[in-house]
Coordinates of N, CA and C in Angstrom, one line a residue:
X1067 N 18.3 -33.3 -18.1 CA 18.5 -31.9 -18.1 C 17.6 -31.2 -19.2
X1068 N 17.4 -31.9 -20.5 CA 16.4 -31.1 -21.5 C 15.4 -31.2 -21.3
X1069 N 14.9 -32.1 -20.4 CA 13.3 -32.2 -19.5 C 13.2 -31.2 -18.5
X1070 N 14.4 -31.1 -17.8 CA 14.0 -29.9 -16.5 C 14.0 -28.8 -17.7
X1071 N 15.1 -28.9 -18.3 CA 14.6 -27.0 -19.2 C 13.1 -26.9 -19.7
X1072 N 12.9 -27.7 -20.3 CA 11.3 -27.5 -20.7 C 10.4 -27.6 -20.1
X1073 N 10.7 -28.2 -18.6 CA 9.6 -27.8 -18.0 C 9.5 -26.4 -17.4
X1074 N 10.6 -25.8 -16.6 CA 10.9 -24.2 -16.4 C 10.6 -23.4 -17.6
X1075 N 10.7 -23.7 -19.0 CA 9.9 -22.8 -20.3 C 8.5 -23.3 -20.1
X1076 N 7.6 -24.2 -19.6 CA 6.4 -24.4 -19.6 C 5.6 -23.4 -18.9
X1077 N 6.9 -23.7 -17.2 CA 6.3 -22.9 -16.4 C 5.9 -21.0 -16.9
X1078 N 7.7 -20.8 -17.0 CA 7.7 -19.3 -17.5 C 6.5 -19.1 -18.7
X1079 N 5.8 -19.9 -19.2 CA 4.4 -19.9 -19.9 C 3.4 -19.7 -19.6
X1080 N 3.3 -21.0 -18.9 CA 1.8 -20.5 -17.9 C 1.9 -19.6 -16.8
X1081 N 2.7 -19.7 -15.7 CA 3.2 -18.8 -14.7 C 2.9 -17.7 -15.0
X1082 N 4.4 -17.2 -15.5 CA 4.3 -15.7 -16.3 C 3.4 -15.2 -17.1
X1083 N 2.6 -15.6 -17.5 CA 2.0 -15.1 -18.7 C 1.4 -13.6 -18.6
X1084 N 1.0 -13.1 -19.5 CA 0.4 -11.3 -19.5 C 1.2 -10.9 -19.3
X1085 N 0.9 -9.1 -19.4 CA 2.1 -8.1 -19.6 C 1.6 -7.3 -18.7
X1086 N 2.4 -5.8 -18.5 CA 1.4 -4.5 -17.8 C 2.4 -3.7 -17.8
X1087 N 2.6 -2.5 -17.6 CA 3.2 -1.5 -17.4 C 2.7 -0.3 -16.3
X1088 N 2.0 -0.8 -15.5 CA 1.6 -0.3 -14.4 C 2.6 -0.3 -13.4
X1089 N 2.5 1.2 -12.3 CA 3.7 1.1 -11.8 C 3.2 0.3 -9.9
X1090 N 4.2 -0.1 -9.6 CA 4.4 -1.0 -8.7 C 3.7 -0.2 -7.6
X1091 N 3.0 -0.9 -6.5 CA 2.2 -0.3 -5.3 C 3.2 -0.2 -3.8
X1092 N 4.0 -1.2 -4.3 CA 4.9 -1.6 -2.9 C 5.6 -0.2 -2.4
X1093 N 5.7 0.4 -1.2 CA 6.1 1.8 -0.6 C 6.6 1.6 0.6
X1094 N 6.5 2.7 1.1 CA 7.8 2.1 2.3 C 6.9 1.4 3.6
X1095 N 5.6 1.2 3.3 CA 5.1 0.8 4.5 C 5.3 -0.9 4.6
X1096 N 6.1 -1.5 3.5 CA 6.7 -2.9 4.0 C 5.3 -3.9 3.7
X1097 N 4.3 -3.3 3.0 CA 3.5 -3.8 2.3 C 4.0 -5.0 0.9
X1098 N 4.3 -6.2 1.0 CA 4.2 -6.9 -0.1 C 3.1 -7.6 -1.0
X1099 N 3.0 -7.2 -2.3 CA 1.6 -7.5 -3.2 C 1.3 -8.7 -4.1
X1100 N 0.2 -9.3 -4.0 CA 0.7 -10.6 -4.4 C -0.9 -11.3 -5.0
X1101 N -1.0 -12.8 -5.2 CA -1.9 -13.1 -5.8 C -2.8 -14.3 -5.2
X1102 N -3.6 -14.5 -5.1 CA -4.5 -16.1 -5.0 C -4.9 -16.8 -5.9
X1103 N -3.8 -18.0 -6.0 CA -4.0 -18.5 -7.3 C -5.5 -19.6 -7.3
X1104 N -5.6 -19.8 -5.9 CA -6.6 -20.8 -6.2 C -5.9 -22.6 -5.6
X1105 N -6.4 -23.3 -6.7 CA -5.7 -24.7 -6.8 C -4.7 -24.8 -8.3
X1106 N -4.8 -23.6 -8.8 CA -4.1 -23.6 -10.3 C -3.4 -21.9 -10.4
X1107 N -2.9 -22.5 -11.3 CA -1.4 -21.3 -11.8 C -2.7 -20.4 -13.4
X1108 N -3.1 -19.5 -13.2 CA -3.4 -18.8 -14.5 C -2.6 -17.4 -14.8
X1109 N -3.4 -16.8 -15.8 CA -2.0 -15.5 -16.4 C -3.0 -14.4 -15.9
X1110 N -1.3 -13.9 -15.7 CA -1.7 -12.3 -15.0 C -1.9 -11.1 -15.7
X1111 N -2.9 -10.7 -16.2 CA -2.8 -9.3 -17.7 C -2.3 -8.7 -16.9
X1112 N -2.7 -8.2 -16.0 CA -2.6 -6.5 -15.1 C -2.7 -6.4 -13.7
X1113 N -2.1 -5.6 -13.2 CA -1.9 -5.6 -11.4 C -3.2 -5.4 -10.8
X1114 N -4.5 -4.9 -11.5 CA -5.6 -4.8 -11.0 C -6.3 -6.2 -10.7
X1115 N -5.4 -7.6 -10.8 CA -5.7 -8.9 -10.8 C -5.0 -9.6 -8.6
X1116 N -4.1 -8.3 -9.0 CA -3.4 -8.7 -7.6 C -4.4 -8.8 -6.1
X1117 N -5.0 -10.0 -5.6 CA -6.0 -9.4 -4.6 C -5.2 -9.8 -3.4
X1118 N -4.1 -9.8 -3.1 CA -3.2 -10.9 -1.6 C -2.3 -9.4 -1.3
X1119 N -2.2 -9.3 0.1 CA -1.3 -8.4 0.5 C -0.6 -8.8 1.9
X1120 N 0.6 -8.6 1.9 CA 1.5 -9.5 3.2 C 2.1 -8.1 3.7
X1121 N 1.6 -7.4 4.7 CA 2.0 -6.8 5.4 C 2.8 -7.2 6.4
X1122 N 4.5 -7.1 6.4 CA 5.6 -7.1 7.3 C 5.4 -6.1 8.7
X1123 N 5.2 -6.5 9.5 CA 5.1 -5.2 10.9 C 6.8 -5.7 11.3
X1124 N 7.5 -6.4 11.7 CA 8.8 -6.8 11.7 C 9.2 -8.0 11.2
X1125 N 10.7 -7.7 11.0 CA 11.3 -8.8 10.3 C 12.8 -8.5 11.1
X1126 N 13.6 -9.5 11.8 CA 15.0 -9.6 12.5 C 14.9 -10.8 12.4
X1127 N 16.8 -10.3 12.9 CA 17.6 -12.1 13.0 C 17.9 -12.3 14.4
X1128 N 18.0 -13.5 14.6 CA 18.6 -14.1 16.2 C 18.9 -15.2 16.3
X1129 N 20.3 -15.3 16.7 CA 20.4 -16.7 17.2 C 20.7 -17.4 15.4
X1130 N 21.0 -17.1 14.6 CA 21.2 -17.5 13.3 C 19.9 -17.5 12.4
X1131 N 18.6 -16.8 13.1 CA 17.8 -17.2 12.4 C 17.1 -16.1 11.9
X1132 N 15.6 -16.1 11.0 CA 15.4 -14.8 11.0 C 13.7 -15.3 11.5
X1133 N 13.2 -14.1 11.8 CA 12.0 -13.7 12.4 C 11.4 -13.1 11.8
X1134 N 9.8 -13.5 11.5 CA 9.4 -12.3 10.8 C 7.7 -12.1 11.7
X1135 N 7.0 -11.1 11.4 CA 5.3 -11.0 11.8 C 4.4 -10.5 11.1
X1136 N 4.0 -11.0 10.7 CA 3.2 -9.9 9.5 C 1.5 -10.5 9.3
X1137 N 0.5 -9.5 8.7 CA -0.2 -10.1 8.3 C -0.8 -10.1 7.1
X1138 N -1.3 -11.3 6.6 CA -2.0 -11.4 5.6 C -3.8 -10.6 5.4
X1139 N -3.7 -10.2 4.2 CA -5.3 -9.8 3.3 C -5.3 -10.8 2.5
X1140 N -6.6 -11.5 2.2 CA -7.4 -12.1 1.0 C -8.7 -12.1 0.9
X1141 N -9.4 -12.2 0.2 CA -10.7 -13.2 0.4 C -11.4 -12.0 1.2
X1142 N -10.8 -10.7 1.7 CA -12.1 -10.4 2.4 C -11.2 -10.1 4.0
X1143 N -10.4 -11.1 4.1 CA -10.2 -11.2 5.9 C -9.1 -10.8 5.9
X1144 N -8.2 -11.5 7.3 CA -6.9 -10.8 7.6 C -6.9 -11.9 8.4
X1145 N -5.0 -12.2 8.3 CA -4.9 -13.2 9.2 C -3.0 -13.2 9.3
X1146 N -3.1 -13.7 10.7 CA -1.5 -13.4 11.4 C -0.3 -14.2 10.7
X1147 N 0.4 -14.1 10.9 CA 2.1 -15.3 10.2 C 2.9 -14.4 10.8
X1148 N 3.5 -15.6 11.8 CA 4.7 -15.0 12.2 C 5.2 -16.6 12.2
X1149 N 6.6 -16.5 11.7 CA 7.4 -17.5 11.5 C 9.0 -17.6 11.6
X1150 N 9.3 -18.3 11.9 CA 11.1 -17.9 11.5 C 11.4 -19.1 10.6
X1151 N 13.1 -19.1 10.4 CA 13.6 -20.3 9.6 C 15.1 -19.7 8.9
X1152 N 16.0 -20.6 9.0 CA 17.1 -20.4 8.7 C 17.2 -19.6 7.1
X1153 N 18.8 -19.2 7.0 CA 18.7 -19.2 5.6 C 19.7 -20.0 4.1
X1154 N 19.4 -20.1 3.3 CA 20.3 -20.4 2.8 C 20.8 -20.2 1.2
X1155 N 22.0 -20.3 0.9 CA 22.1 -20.1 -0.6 C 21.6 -20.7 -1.6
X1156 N 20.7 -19.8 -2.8 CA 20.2 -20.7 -4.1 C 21.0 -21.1 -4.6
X1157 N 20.6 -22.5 -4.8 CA 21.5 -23.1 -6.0 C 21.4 -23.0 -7.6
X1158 N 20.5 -22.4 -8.0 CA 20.0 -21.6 -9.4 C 21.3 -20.8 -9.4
X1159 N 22.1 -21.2 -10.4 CA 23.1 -20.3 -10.9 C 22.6 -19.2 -12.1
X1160 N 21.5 -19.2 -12.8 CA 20.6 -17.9 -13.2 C 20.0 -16.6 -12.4
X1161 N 19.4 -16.9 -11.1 CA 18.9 -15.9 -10.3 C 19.8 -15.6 -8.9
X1162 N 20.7 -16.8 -8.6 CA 21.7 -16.4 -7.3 C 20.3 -16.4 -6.2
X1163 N 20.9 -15.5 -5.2 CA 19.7 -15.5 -4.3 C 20.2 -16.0 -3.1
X1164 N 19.2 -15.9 -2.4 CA 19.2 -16.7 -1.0 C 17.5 -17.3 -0.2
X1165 N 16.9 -18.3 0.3 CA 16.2 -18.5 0.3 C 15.6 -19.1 2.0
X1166 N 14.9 -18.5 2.4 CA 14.6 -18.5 3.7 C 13.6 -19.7 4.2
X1167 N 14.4 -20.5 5.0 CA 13.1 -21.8 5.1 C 12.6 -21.5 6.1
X1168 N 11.5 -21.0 6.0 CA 10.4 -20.6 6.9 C 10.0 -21.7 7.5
X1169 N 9.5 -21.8 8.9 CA 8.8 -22.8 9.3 C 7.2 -22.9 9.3
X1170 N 6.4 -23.6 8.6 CA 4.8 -23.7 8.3 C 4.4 -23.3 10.0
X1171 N 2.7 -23.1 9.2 CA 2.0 -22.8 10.8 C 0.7 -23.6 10.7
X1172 N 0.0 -23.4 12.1 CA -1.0 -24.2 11.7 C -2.1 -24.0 10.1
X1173 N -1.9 -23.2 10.1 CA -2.8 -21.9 8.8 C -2.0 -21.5 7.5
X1174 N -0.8 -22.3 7.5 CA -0.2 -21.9 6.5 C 0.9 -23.1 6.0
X1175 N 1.1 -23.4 5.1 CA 2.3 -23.9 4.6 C 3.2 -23.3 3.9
X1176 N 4.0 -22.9 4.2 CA 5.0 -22.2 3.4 C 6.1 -23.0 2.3
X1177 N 5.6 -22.5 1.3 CA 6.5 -23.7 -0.1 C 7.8 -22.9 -0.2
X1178 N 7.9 -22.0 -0.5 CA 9.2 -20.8 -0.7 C 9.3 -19.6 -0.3
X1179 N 10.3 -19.3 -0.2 CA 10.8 -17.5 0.1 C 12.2 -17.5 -0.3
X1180 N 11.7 -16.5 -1.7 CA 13.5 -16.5 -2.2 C 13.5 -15.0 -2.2
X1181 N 14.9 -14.5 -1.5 CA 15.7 -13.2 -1.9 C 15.9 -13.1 -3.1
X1182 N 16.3 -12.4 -4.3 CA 17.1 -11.9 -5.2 C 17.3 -10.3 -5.4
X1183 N 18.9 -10.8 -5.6 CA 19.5 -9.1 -5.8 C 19.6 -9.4 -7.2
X1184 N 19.0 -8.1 -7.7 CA 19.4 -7.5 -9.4 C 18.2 -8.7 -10.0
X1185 N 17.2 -9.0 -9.4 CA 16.5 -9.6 -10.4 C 16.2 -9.7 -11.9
X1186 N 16.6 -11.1 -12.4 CA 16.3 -11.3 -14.1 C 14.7 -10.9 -14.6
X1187 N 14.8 -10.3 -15.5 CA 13.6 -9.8 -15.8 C 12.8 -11.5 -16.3
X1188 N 13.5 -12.3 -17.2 CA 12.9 -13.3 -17.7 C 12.0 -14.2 -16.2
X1189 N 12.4 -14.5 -15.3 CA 12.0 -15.2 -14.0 C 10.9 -14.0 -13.6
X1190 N 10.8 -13.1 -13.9 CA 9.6 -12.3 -12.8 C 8.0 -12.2 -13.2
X1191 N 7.4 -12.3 -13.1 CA 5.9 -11.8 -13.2 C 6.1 -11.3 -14.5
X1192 N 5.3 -11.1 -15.8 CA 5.7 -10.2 -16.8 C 5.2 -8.4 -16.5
X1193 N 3.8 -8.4 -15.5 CA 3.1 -7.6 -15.0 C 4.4 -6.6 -13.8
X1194 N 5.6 -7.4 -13.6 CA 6.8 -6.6 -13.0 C 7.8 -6.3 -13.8
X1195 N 8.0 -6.7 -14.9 CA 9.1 -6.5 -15.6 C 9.8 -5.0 -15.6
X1196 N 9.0 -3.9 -15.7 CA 9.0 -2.8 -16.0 C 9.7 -2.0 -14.3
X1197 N 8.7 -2.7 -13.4 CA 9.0 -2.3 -12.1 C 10.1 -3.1 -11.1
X1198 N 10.5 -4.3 -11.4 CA 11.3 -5.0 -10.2 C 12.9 -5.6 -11.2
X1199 N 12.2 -5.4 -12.2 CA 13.8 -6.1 -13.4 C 15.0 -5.2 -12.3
X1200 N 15.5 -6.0 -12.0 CA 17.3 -5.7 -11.7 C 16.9 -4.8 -10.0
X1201 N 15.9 -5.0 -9.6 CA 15.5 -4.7 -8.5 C 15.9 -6.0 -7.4
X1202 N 15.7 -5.9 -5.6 CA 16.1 -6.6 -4.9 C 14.9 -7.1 -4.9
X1203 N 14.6 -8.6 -4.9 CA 12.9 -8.6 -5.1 C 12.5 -9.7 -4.2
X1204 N 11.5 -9.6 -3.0 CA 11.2 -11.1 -2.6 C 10.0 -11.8 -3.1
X1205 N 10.3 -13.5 -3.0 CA 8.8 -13.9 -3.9 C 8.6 -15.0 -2.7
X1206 N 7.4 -15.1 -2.6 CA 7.0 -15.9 -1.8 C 5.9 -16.7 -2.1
X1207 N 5.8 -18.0 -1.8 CA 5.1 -18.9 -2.1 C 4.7 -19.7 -1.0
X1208 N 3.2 -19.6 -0.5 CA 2.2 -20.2 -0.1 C 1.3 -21.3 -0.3
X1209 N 0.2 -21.6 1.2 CA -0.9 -22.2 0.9 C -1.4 -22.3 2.3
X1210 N -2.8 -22.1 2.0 CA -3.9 -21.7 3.2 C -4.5 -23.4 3.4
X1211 N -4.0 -23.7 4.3 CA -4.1 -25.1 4.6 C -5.8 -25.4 5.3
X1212 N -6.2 -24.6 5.0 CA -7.7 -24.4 5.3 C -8.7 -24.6 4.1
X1213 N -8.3 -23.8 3.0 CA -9.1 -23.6 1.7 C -8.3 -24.5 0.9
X1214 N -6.9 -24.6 1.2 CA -5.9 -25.3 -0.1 C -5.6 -24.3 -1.3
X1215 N -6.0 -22.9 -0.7 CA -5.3 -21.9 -2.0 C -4.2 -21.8 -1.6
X1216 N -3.8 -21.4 -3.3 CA -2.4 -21.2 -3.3 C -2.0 -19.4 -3.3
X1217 N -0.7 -19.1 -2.4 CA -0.9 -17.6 -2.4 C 0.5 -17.4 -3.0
X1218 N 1.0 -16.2 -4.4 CA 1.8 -16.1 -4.4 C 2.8 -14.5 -4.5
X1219 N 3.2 -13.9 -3.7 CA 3.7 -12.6 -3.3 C 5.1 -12.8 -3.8
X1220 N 5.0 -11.4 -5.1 CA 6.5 -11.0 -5.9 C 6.6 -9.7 -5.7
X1221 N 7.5 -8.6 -5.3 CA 7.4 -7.7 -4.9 C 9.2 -7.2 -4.8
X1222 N 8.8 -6.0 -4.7 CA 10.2 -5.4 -4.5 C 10.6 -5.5 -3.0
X1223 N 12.1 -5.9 -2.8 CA 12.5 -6.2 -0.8 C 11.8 -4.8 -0.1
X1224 N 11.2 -4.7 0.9 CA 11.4 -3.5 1.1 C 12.4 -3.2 2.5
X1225 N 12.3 -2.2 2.7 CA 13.6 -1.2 3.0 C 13.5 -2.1 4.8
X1226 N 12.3 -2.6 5.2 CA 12.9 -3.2 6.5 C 13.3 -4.9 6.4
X1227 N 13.7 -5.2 5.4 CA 14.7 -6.6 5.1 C 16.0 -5.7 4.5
X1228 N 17.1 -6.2 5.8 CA 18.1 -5.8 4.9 C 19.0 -7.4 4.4
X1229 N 19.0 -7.1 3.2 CA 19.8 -8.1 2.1 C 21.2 -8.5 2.6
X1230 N 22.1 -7.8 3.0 CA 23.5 -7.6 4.4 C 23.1 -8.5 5.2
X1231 N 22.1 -8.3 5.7 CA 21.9 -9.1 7.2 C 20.9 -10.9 6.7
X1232 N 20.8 -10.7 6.0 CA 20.0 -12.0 5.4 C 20.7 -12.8 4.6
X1233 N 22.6 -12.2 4.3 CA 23.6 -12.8 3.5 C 24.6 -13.3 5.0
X1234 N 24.8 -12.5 5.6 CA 25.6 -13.0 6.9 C 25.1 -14.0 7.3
X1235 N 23.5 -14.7 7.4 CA 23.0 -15.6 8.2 C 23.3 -17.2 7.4
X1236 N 23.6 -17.0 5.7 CA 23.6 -17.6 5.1 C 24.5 -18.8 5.5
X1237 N 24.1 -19.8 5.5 CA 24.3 -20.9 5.9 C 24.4 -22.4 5.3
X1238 N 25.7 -22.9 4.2 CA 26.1 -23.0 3.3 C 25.2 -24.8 3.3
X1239 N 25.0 -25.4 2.5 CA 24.3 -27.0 2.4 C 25.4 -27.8 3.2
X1240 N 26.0 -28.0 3.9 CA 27.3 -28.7 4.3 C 27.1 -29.8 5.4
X1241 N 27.4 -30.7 5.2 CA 27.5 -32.0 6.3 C 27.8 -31.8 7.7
X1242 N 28.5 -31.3 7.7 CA 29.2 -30.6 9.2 C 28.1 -29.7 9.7
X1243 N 27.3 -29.0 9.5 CA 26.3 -28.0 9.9 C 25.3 -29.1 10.3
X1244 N 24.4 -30.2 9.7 CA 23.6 -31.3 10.6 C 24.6 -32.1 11.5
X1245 N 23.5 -32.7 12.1 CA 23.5 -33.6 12.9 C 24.0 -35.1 12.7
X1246 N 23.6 -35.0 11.1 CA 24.4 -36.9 10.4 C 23.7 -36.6 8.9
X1247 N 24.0 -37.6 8.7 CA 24.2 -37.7 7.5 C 22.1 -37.5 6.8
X1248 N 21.5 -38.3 7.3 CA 20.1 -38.4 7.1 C 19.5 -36.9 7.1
X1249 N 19.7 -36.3 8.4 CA 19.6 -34.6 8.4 C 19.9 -34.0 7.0
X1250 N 21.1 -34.1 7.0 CA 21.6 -33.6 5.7 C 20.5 -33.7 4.7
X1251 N 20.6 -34.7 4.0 CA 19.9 -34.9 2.7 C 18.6 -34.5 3.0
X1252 N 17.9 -34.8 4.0 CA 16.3 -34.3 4.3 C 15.9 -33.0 3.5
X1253 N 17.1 -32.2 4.3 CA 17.2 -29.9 4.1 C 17.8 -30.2 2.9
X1254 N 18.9 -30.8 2.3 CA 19.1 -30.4 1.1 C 17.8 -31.0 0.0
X1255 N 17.0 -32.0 0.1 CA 16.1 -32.5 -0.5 C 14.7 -31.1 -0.4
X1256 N 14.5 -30.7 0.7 CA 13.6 -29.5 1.1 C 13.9 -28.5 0.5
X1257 N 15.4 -28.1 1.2 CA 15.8 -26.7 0.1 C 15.2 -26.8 -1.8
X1258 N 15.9 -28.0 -2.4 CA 15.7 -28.0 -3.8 C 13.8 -27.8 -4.1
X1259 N 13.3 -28.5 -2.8 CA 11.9 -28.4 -3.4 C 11.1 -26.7 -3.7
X1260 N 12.2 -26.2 -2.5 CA 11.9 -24.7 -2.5 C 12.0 -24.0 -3.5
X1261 N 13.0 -24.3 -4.5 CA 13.6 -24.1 -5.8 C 12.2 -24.0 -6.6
X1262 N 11.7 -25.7 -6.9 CA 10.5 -26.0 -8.0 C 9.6 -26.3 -7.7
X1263 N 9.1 -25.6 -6.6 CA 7.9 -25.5 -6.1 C 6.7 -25.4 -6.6
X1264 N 6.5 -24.8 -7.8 CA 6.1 -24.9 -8.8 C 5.0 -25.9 -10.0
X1265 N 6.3 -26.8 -9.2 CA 6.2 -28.1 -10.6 C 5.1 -28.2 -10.6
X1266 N 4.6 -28.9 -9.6 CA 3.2 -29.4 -9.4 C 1.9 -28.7 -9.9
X1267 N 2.2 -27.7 -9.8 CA 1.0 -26.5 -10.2 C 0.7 -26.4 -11.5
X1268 N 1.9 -26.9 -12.2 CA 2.1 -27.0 -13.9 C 1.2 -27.7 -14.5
X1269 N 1.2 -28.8 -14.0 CA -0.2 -29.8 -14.7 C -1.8 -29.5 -14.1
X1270 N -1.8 -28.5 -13.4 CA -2.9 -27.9 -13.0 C -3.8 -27.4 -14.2
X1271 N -2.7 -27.2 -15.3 CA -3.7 -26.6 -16.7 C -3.3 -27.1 -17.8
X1272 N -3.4 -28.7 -17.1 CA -3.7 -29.5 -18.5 C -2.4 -29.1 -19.6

């Protein structure tokens, strides 16, 4: 346990690092703002570092699941993601949450997508603190299976995810919901990695 804590303070180090008090771009056009880390985790002084934008054109549920379409900006281009994937509850008893297992595409790997209501200021970007602290906030965590960057989008929910309808779908770790026992552990093994997705990125800077 005093190893996992020190590594989440390592992270919240390098990760988080830099400050800003600039105010947030996200508006109701369902635009979420975000970063290209590259192959490594560095610090963020100021929002004028943000070059990734994940434009949502829709987001619905069906069938237990949710749906989304959107496209991505980086680098210059623009490129499609549309995905679905069940949901389920964080086991981080600090941030709560719920976290959406997207399913990867040819063009993308998807590491995480976590909900949080009333976001902790300590867990956010330091460059959001001012703007998303105690806000509904989605974060999302990538990779461009082409280049091998890593893409990471923290943003305020916007108004076409509703939080209601992404808590109904939630769909508790339980044995009885797979198929056997092997199932089981696989998603709950996947969900946790969704959690510390991170890790790996850590030793990226030495």
């Amino acid at each position: 346990m005093k190893k996992l804590i020190s590594l989440v303070i390592l992270f919240i180090a390098i990760f988080l690092g830099g400050c800003s008090s600039q105010a947030s771009s996200n508006e109701a056009n369902h635009d979420i703002q975000g970063i290209v880390y590259g192959d490594k985790i560095f610090e963020i002084e100021n929002k004028k570092q943000l070059d990734a934008e994940l434009a949502v054109n829709s987001f619905s549920t069906e069938q237990n699941k949710v749906y989304m379409e959107s496209k991505l900006s980086y680098n210059g281009e623009t490129y499609d993601l549309q995905t679905n994937g069940k949901v389920y509850p964080s086991s981080n008893q600090i941030t709560g949450g719920y976290l959406i297992d997207f399913s990867d595409t040819d063009k993308y790997t998807i590491k995480s997508v976590k909900i949080e209501e009333n976001a902790p200021k300590e867990l956010l970007l330091p460059i959001n603190y001012n703007t998303l602290t105690e806000k509904n906030v989605i974060k999302m965590a990538l990779v461009d299976n082409t280049s091998g960057e890593l893409l990471y989008f923290e943003d305020e929910l916007p108004n076409l995810f509703s939080v209601n309808q992404i808590k109904s779908l939630s769909q508790e770790m339980d044995l009885d919901h797979f198929k056997n026992k092997e199932a089981f552990e696989e998603k709950r093994e996947q969900i946790a990695t969704m959690e510390s997705w991170f890790m790996p990125y850590l030793h990226s800077n030495g």
